[in-house]
Amino acid sequence: MGISAAPRQHAVAMESLLRPPRAVPAFLVVPVRTKRRLFVPEWARELPHEEKEKRLQSLIRTLPEERMERTFYLACTASIIDPYVPPEGDARVTSLSKEGLKQRMEKLKQTAASQLALRKVKDHDPNFSTKTFPEVAQEIYVEAHNSLANFNKQKLHSLVTERCYPDMVRGNRYKTIRWSFVESLEPPRVVHVRCTSVVNQGNLYGQVTVRMHTRQTLAIYDRFGRLMYGGEKLPKDVLEYVVFERYLVNPYGTWRMHGKIVPEWAPPKDPIVKTVMIPGPTLDPSQEYEEMK
Amino acid sequence: MAVRCAGSAWVRGLLGWAWPERWFAAGSAFPLSCIHTSTSLQKLGKWEKKNRIVYPPQLPGEPRRPAEIYHCRREIKYSKDKMWYLAKLIKGMSIDQALAQLEFNDKKGAKIIKEVLLEAQEMAVRNHNVEFKSNLHIAESLAGKGHYTKRIRLHGKGMFGIMKIVKCHYFVKLVEGPPPLPEPRKTGFDQAKEYVQQLRSRTLVHTL
């Protein structure tokens, strides 16, 4: 007994060393971690914001740049660049008085910016000339309005830029438009030329403003065939400054209508046939309208 | 001119921990997410398409054609039989009278029909060139059956019944102008006159 007791006590002591006396259950629970989501590396945790930015910039430069799969093509600018300011009383003063003569003297040749732009346009399009262009412009104008009246969308798109198209077409889907061009009162002439580049240098678009004094008839009928505006046998004199644009760098580009410039001194248009209600101020039940006034 | 710029999904995923605010500022020069390529989302019903017919311009001598506006609401959670009562109530009234009647009606469908009428009135003035919003009357007003879904309704003792969840459509046609006068009722005297007229208009055949 004495000889075997000593190694058993020794064995128990060894076991107690190996297995520390803790309340260990029969089954072992191993905690499972969730996936690490927002992982911030150790070196980045303590840095101030500027340091982080700098390190990220250096990283980004080494990563490859991916291309955009959907490319798109800008066929026209979004607005009229440096719009022409028409002189006051343009068609109201006769050309025989002194002021009229002055206006006629203000030809294209006096504005330097227009001259520069004209030179750039002639670089890309050698056939362009300020003498022949206004007739072409008037033809485009007449054709565009005719195809608007006939709802010929394909032709209208080819004659009018994408910026002008919604302005012309909005609200007309269920209406009938009858437009006709009677005659031109004065020969059209070029008054303003500008050239711009969009996004990149050298991506040139040229814009030419043409002054047209014409006589036209317009009648708009609503969905039920009732006359909304104008009259078919009622010719009106119209003075307009129409802007034409062309994508110069594209060898197959064409001159298309881009927009119109409406001066502030232009006379107000005729009112429409129907009466429109303008809602008054909202009142409490206890208030009266006369008291508010 | 083709446009290319940097930016890809996996780069953003790698460095997203440092620049989470980048994802909110989509201020790149050409954000693609704004380009819509779809045309129409749902198939249009026949009633909605009736608003698209365009009449040819009227000649100066013709009487002015009254404007007609079609409007409807689909899949209303209400029974078509109950909706029919309200539709029959409004038929032939002017729009102001109809709105007044529906406002003080206790049924659930009355509120819905009132909304539909107000929408239609707004549409008429804005899109269809109607001059006076009170100058409209209700020419047609119908209730139709919508899609029904079947569900199980549990009864006692393990029995069940099939329940139908019922929906309806409501259609309305507004026409410009005062409402048409109701036809005068036929009195007894009129009926008697007609009878006598019938007797007098008989022809005798095969006689002298």
XYZ file of C-alpha atoms in Angstrom:
501
model
C 0.000 0.000 0.000
C 2.697 2.422 0.921
C 4.667 1.801 -2.305
C 1.640 2.246 -4.687
C 0.132 5.254 -2.869
C 3.025 7.616 -3.672
C 2.924 7.294 -7.536
C -0.921 7.680 -7.467
C -0.686 10.932 -5.532
C 2.029 12.030 -7.948
C -0.221 11.168 -10.918
C -3.129 13.131 -9.444
C -0.860 16.113 -8.937
C 0.290 15.890 -12.572
C -3.293 15.699 -13.751
C -4.221 18.734 -11.705
C -1.412 20.633 -13.390
C -2.585 19.622 -16.854
C -6.246 20.279 -16.159
C -6.624 23.373 -14.020
C -9.430 23.050 -11.420
C -12.161 25.060 -13.153
C -15.783 24.216 -13.598
C -15.508 22.886 -17.128
C -18.818 21.462 -18.480
C -18.936 18.107 -20.126
C -19.469 19.651 -23.612
C -17.311 22.504 -24.897
C -18.841 25.647 -26.351
C -16.718 27.265 -29.069
C -17.896 30.812 -29.870
C -18.207 31.352 -33.640
C -17.399 34.824 -34.933
C -19.556 36.659 -37.497
C -17.915 37.688 -40.720
C -15.763 40.755 -40.413
C -17.620 43.476 -42.331
C -16.160 46.912 -41.859
C -12.524 46.132 -41.652
C -10.264 49.087 -40.926
C -6.578 48.114 -41.016
C -4.502 48.848 -37.914
C -2.321 51.444 -39.465
C -5.399 53.440 -40.505
C -7.268 53.416 -37.243
C -5.434 56.191 -35.457
C -4.453 58.494 -38.306
C -5.954 61.945 -38.818
C -8.175 62.564 -41.859
C -5.548 64.198 -44.092
C -3.092 61.360 -43.629
C -5.720 58.871 -44.614
C -6.563 60.862 -47.748
C -2.934 61.015 -48.806
C -2.375 57.309 -48.426
C -5.572 56.502 -50.299
C -4.650 58.769 -53.191
C -1.366 56.928 -53.617
C -3.207 53.617 -53.555
C -5.756 54.708 -56.130
C -3.089 55.684 -58.592
C -1.749 52.138 -58.620
C -5.202 50.571 -59.192
C -6.309 50.207 -62.813
C -8.895 52.605 -64.257
C -11.975 50.959 -65.653
C -13.835 52.314 -68.615
C -17.475 53.217 -68.641
C -19.398 50.755 -70.772
C -22.052 53.224 -71.831
C -20.540 56.112 -73.711
C -22.619 58.947 -74.994
C -22.277 61.542 -77.657
C -22.988 65.240 -77.290
C -24.438 66.481 -80.529
C -25.304 69.988 -79.337
C -24.586 72.436 -76.531
C -27.056 73.014 -73.746
C -27.679 76.714 -74.262
C -26.973 79.734 -76.385
C -23.431 80.923 -75.757
C -23.069 84.650 -75.150
C -26.518 85.531 -76.489
C -26.887 88.361 -78.923
C -28.476 91.477 -77.404
C -30.717 92.954 -80.088
C -30.708 96.751 -80.216
C -33.798 98.516 -78.881
C -36.470 99.327 -81.405
C -34.960 97.146 -84.069
C -37.807 96.893 -86.515
C -39.694 99.885 -85.230
C -37.432 102.564 -86.584
C -37.373 103.153 -90.312
C -34.032 102.816 -92.006
C -34.269 106.281 -93.512
C -33.874 108.166 -90.217
C -30.510 108.714 -88.555
C -30.970 105.984 -85.961
C -32.021 103.566 -88.606
C -28.864 104.230 -90.545
C -26.760 103.699 -87.464
C -28.355 100.341 -86.920
C -27.652 99.338 -90.465
C -24.066 100.353 -90.051
C -23.693 97.975 -87.115
C -22.758 95.153 -89.321
C -21.085 91.933 -88.446
C -17.666 93.310 -89.255
C -17.553 95.588 -86.239
C -17.668 93.004 -83.464
C -14.269 91.387 -82.992
C -15.427 88.301 -81.209
C -17.805 87.489 -84.029
C -14.961 87.900 -86.501
C -12.749 85.493 -84.558
C -15.495 82.956 -84.310
C -16.262 83.379 -87.999
C -12.651 82.614 -88.836
C -12.763 79.437 -86.742
C -16.000 78.362 -88.424
C -14.458 78.955 -91.872
C -11.464 76.814 -90.906
C -13.672 73.822 -90.381
C -16.243 74.598 -93.071
C -14.661 76.465 -96.012
C -17.980 76.810 -97.852
C -19.509 78.936 -95.121
C -20.220 82.536 -96.024
C -22.254 85.216 -94.306
C -23.838 86.145 -97.623
C -25.263 82.742 -98.590
C -25.940 81.321 -95.154
C -29.054 83.379 -94.257
C -31.089 81.924 -97.158
C -30.108 78.412 -96.182
C -31.040 79.296 -92.617
C -34.467 80.518 -93.647
C -35.079 77.337 -95.620
C -34.160 75.248 -92.600
C -36.488 77.372 -90.474
C -39.440 76.934 -92.843
C -38.837 73.199 -93.243
C -38.571 72.705 -89.487
C -41.874 74.445 -88.825
C -43.583 72.523 -91.603
C -42.435 69.207 -90.217
C -43.586 70.340 -86.763
C -47.049 70.974 -88.212
C -47.041 67.563 -89.934
C -45.516 65.726 -86.921
C -42.662 64.379 -88.997
C -40.335 63.551 -86.136
C -37.413 62.133 -88.098
C -37.139 65.170 -90.307
C -37.576 67.504 -87.360
C -34.708 65.840 -85.534
C -32.441 66.349 -88.496
C -33.349 70.035 -88.790
C -33.416 70.988 -85.120
C -30.933 70.323 -82.296
C -31.734 68.203 -79.276
C -31.909 71.240 -77.063
C -34.499 72.953 -79.252
C -36.639 69.894 -79.967
C -38.415 69.641 -76.595
C -39.088 73.381 -76.561
C -40.818 73.073 -79.916
C -42.698 69.881 -79.277
C -43.800 70.170 -75.647
C -47.565 70.107 -75.141
C -48.326 69.561 -78.809
C -48.941 65.875 -78.848
C -52.719 65.994 -78.863
C -53.067 69.277 -80.700
C -53.311 70.163 -84.375
C -51.012 72.946 -85.568
C -51.455 74.750 -88.866
C -48.541 77.002 -89.784
C -47.700 78.641 -93.049
C -45.006 81.006 -94.175
C -46.453 83.899 -96.167
C -43.418 85.993 -97.152
C -40.217 87.489 -95.877
C -40.435 91.247 -95.246
C -36.688 91.880 -95.079
C -33.858 89.673 -96.329
C -32.449 87.680 -93.400
C -28.926 88.490 -92.259
C -26.307 87.094 -89.902
C -25.860 89.231 -86.817
C -23.764 87.207 -84.391
C -21.290 84.319 -84.549
C -19.819 82.449 -81.619
C -17.716 79.324 -81.162
C -17.338 77.214 -78.026
C -15.705 74.037 -76.859
C -17.461 71.726 -74.445
C -15.691 69.338 -72.036
C -12.432 69.119 -74.004
C -10.448 71.803 -75.774
C -10.925 71.733 -79.517
C -14.387 70.138 -79.341
C -15.905 73.003 -81.282
C -19.552 73.954 -81.733
C -20.385 77.013 -83.782
C -23.490 79.140 -83.189
C -24.763 81.702 -85.674
C -27.616 84.122 -84.978
C -29.747 85.125 -87.959
C -32.205 88.003 -87.856
C -35.446 87.260 -89.699
C -38.374 89.613 -90.307
C -41.179 87.559 -91.813
C -44.916 87.234 -92.100
C -46.474 83.977 -90.884
C -49.862 82.502 -90.014
C -50.371 80.191 -87.072
C -53.473 78.385 -85.848
C -53.458 75.878 -82.990
C -56.466 73.606 -82.457
C -56.921 71.538 -79.322
C -57.858 67.863 -79.095
C -61.478 68.451 -80.086
C -60.762 70.637 -83.099
C -61.571 73.934 -81.396
C -59.427 76.960 -82.109
C -57.071 77.689 -79.228
C -54.773 80.348 -80.583
C -54.308 82.494 -83.667
C -56.176 82.153 -86.919
C -55.549 80.527 -90.230
C -56.156 83.609 -92.334
C -54.527 86.038 -89.929
C -50.960 86.850 -91.017
C -48.670 88.318 -88.385
C -45.360 90.124 -88.731
C -42.659 88.353 -86.806
C -39.182 89.648 -85.974
C -36.972 86.885 -84.683
C -33.363 86.204 -83.856
C -32.875 82.507 -84.547
C -29.709 80.724 -83.436
C -28.341 77.937 -85.615
C -25.704 75.535 -84.408
C -23.338 73.066 -85.991
C -20.889 70.576 -84.555
C -17.824 71.837 -86.443
C -15.408 69.035 -85.690
C -17.767 66.442 -87.168
C -17.266 66.458 -90.968
C -20.860 65.313 -91.532
C -22.407 67.864 -89.220
C -25.181 70.134 -90.468
C -26.481 73.503 -89.439
C -29.566 73.036 -87.280
C -31.903 75.369 -85.412
C -30.789 75.719 -81.820
C -33.039 78.316 -80.250
C -34.481 81.784 -80.403
C -33.548 84.973 -78.631
C -36.520 86.921 -77.345
C -35.589 90.519 -76.501
C -37.133 92.224 -73.469
C -38.647 94.976 -75.564
C -40.572 92.492 -77.681
C -44.316 93.236 -77.774
C -46.475 90.842 -75.726
C -48.126 87.964 -77.562
C -51.852 87.768 -78.208
C -53.848 86.251 -75.369
C -55.325 82.783 -75.803
C -59.013 82.357 -76.469
C -59.995 80.805 -73.135
C -60.192 82.432 -69.708
C -57.828 81.144 -67.059
C -58.579 81.230 -63.343
C -55.847 82.531 -61.078
C -56.556 81.206 -57.579
C -56.827 83.854 -54.878
C -55.392 83.694 -51.357
C -56.612 80.859 -49.131
C -58.870 82.265 -46.417
C -59.936 81.063 -42.992
C -63.669 80.525 -42.629
C -63.811 83.586 -40.363
C -61.999 85.906 -42.771
C -63.443 87.767 -45.694
C -61.680 88.706 -48.892
C -62.546 92.414 -48.643
C -60.965 92.640 -45.190
C -57.752 91.102 -46.487
C -57.501 93.654 -49.226
C -17.180 62.542 -78.572
C -17.005 59.508 -76.322
C -16.686 60.151 -72.602
C -14.579 57.963 -70.292
C -13.904 58.422 -66.617
C -12.531 56.346 -63.779
C -14.600 54.535 -61.200
C -15.515 50.918 -60.848
C -17.469 48.850 -58.398
C -14.608 46.789 -57.081
C -12.402 49.772 -56.385
C -15.234 51.233 -54.354
C -15.607 47.978 -52.516
C -11.910 47.861 -51.616
C -11.643 51.355 -50.297
C -15.166 51.792 -49.037
C -14.015 51.679 -45.421
C -12.151 54.946 -45.759
C -14.522 56.989 -47.854
C -18.055 56.022 -47.013
C -19.274 59.544 -47.750
C -18.180 59.137 -51.371
C -21.111 56.908 -52.047
C -23.540 59.695 -51.185
C -21.898 62.368 -53.283
C -22.539 60.979 -56.760
C -21.321 64.270 -58.107
C -19.365 62.937 -61.020
C -19.739 64.875 -64.230
C -21.962 62.342 -65.971
C -24.063 60.332 -63.509
C -25.412 57.367 -65.414
C -28.093 56.485 -62.942
C -30.251 59.367 -64.188
C -30.635 57.982 -67.706
C -33.996 56.303 -68.219
C -34.305 53.806 -70.982
C -37.732 52.310 -70.308
C -40.740 53.657 -72.195
C -43.967 52.596 -70.524
C -44.411 50.521 -67.427
C -47.971 49.208 -67.545
C -50.364 48.146 -70.215
C -52.929 50.909 -70.700
C -56.582 50.025 -70.570
C -59.166 50.968 -73.179
C -60.674 53.688 -71.041
C -57.342 55.472 -70.625
C -56.694 55.294 -74.351
C -59.924 57.133 -75.051
C -58.218 60.321 -73.925
C -55.817 60.090 -76.825
C -58.132 60.505 -79.802
C -57.600 63.762 -81.667
C -60.433 65.207 -83.730
C -59.703 67.161 -86.916
C -60.040 70.948 -86.688
C -63.597 72.224 -86.882
C -64.771 74.448 -89.695
C -65.912 77.945 -88.652
C -69.610 77.224 -89.226
C -69.832 74.071 -87.119
C -71.192 74.113 -83.571
C -68.490 73.886 -80.945
C -67.716 70.287 -80.056
C -68.002 69.718 -76.291
C -64.863 68.391 -74.589
C -64.946 64.800 -73.266
C -62.623 63.659 -70.542
C -62.269 59.999 -69.575
C -60.834 59.036 -66.215
C -60.749 55.864 -64.154
C -59.247 54.306 -61.074
C -58.257 50.641 -61.105
C -58.231 47.990 -58.388
C -60.154 49.822 -55.679
C -60.612 47.660 -52.581
C -64.425 47.774 -52.643
C -67.233 45.663 -54.009
C -68.487 46.397 -57.508
C -72.076 45.908 -56.427
C -71.729 48.466 -53.656
C -69.877 50.825 -55.976
C -72.697 50.552 -58.512
C -75.087 52.339 -56.172
C -72.804 55.363 -55.996
C -72.130 55.333 -59.723
C -75.870 55.297 -60.407
C -76.364 58.132 -57.940
C -73.997 60.452 -59.794
C -74.984 59.666 -63.359
C -76.304 62.749 -65.127
C -75.488 65.267 -62.400
C -73.315 68.321 -62.790
C -69.899 67.952 -61.252
C -70.522 70.371 -58.380
C -73.722 68.612 -57.408
C -72.005 65.231 -57.608
C -69.143 66.384 -55.396
C -71.588 67.780 -52.852
C -73.603 64.547 -52.755
C -70.519 62.385 -52.367
C -69.055 64.502 -49.618
C -71.975 63.817 -47.314
C -72.489 60.199 -48.261
C -71.405 57.710 -45.619
C -70.123 54.933 -47.874
C -66.446 54.136 -48.272
C -66.645 54.325 -52.053
C -67.941 57.900 -51.905
C -64.603 59.264 -50.756
C -62.779 57.399 -53.527
C -65.150 58.553 -56.236
C -64.837 62.128 -55.004
C -61.054 61.921 -55.376
C -61.432 60.520 -58.882
C -63.794 63.335 -59.870
C -61.480 66.013 -58.539
C -58.540 64.484 -60.399
C -60.575 64.370 -63.585
C -61.627 67.996 -63.168
C -58.012 69.058 -62.667
C -56.945 67.088 -65.752
C -59.713 68.654 -67.812
C -58.701 72.203 -66.999
C -54.999 71.641 -67.353
C -54.637 69.264 -70.295
C -57.857 69.229 -72.273
C -58.550 72.931 -72.727
C -61.723 73.128 -70.661
C -62.429 76.723 -69.809
C -64.639 76.589 -66.713
C -64.187 73.802 -64.237
C -67.818 73.923 -63.120
C -69.110 73.646 -66.661
C -68.747 69.857 -66.646
C -71.322 67.164 -66.153
C -71.066 63.432 -65.723
C -72.153 61.682 -68.872
C -71.165 58.128 -67.933
C -70.187 56.598 -64.634
C -69.554 52.869 -64.331
C -68.225 50.342 -61.862
C -66.492 47.224 -63.121
C -65.056 44.076 -61.576
C -61.357 44.087 -60.700
C -59.078 41.134 -59.988
C -60.328 38.831 -57.246
C -57.937 36.891 -55.008
C -59.101 33.775 -53.209
C -58.235 33.049 -49.613
C -59.209 30.436 -47.068
C -61.623 31.432 -44.343
C -61.588 29.037 -41.412
C -64.837 27.904 -39.849
C -65.419 25.763 -36.782
C -64.993 21.965 -36.669
C -62.155 22.036 -39.181
C -64.355 23.330 -41.988
C -63.194 26.060 -44.319
C -64.675 28.270 -46.956
C -63.037 30.022 -49.902
C -63.176 33.769 -49.384
C -62.937 36.162 -52.316
C -61.065 39.446 -51.766
C -62.981 41.707 -54.029
C -61.735 44.710 -56.009
C -63.420 46.985 -58.491
C -62.638 49.617 -61.099
C -64.459 52.916 -61.404
C -64.849 54.746 -64.731
C -66.161 58.233 -65.331
C -66.684 60.379 -68.431
C -67.003 64.125 -67.988
C -68.479 66.229 -70.766
C -68.321 69.999 -71.007
C -71.602 71.855 -70.769
C -74.629 71.949 -68.485
C -76.186 68.597 -67.571
C -78.933 67.389 -69.903
C -82.489 67.899 -68.612
C -84.109 64.728 -67.341
C -86.850 63.396 -69.524
C -90.306 64.342 -68.216
C -92.175 61.426 -66.775
C -94.985 59.967 -68.776
C -98.281 60.844 -67.123
C -101.462 58.796 -67.298
C -103.012 61.369 -69.571
C -100.128 60.975 -72.051
C -100.487 57.235 -72.000
C -104.197 57.510 -72.614
C -103.620 59.886 -75.525
C -101.182 57.456 -77.043
C -103.635 54.606 -76.686
C -106.391 56.552 -78.387
C -103.988 57.524 -81.165
C -103.073 53.888 -81.632
C -106.726 52.933 -81.952
C -107.335 55.691 -84.480
C -104.375 54.779 -86.640
C -105.551 51.252 -87.241
C -106.352 50.446 -90.847
C -109.182 48.118 -91.758
C -108.277 45.439 -94.249
C -110.391 43.263 -96.454
C -113.447 45.506 -95.923
C -115.398 48.049 -97.873
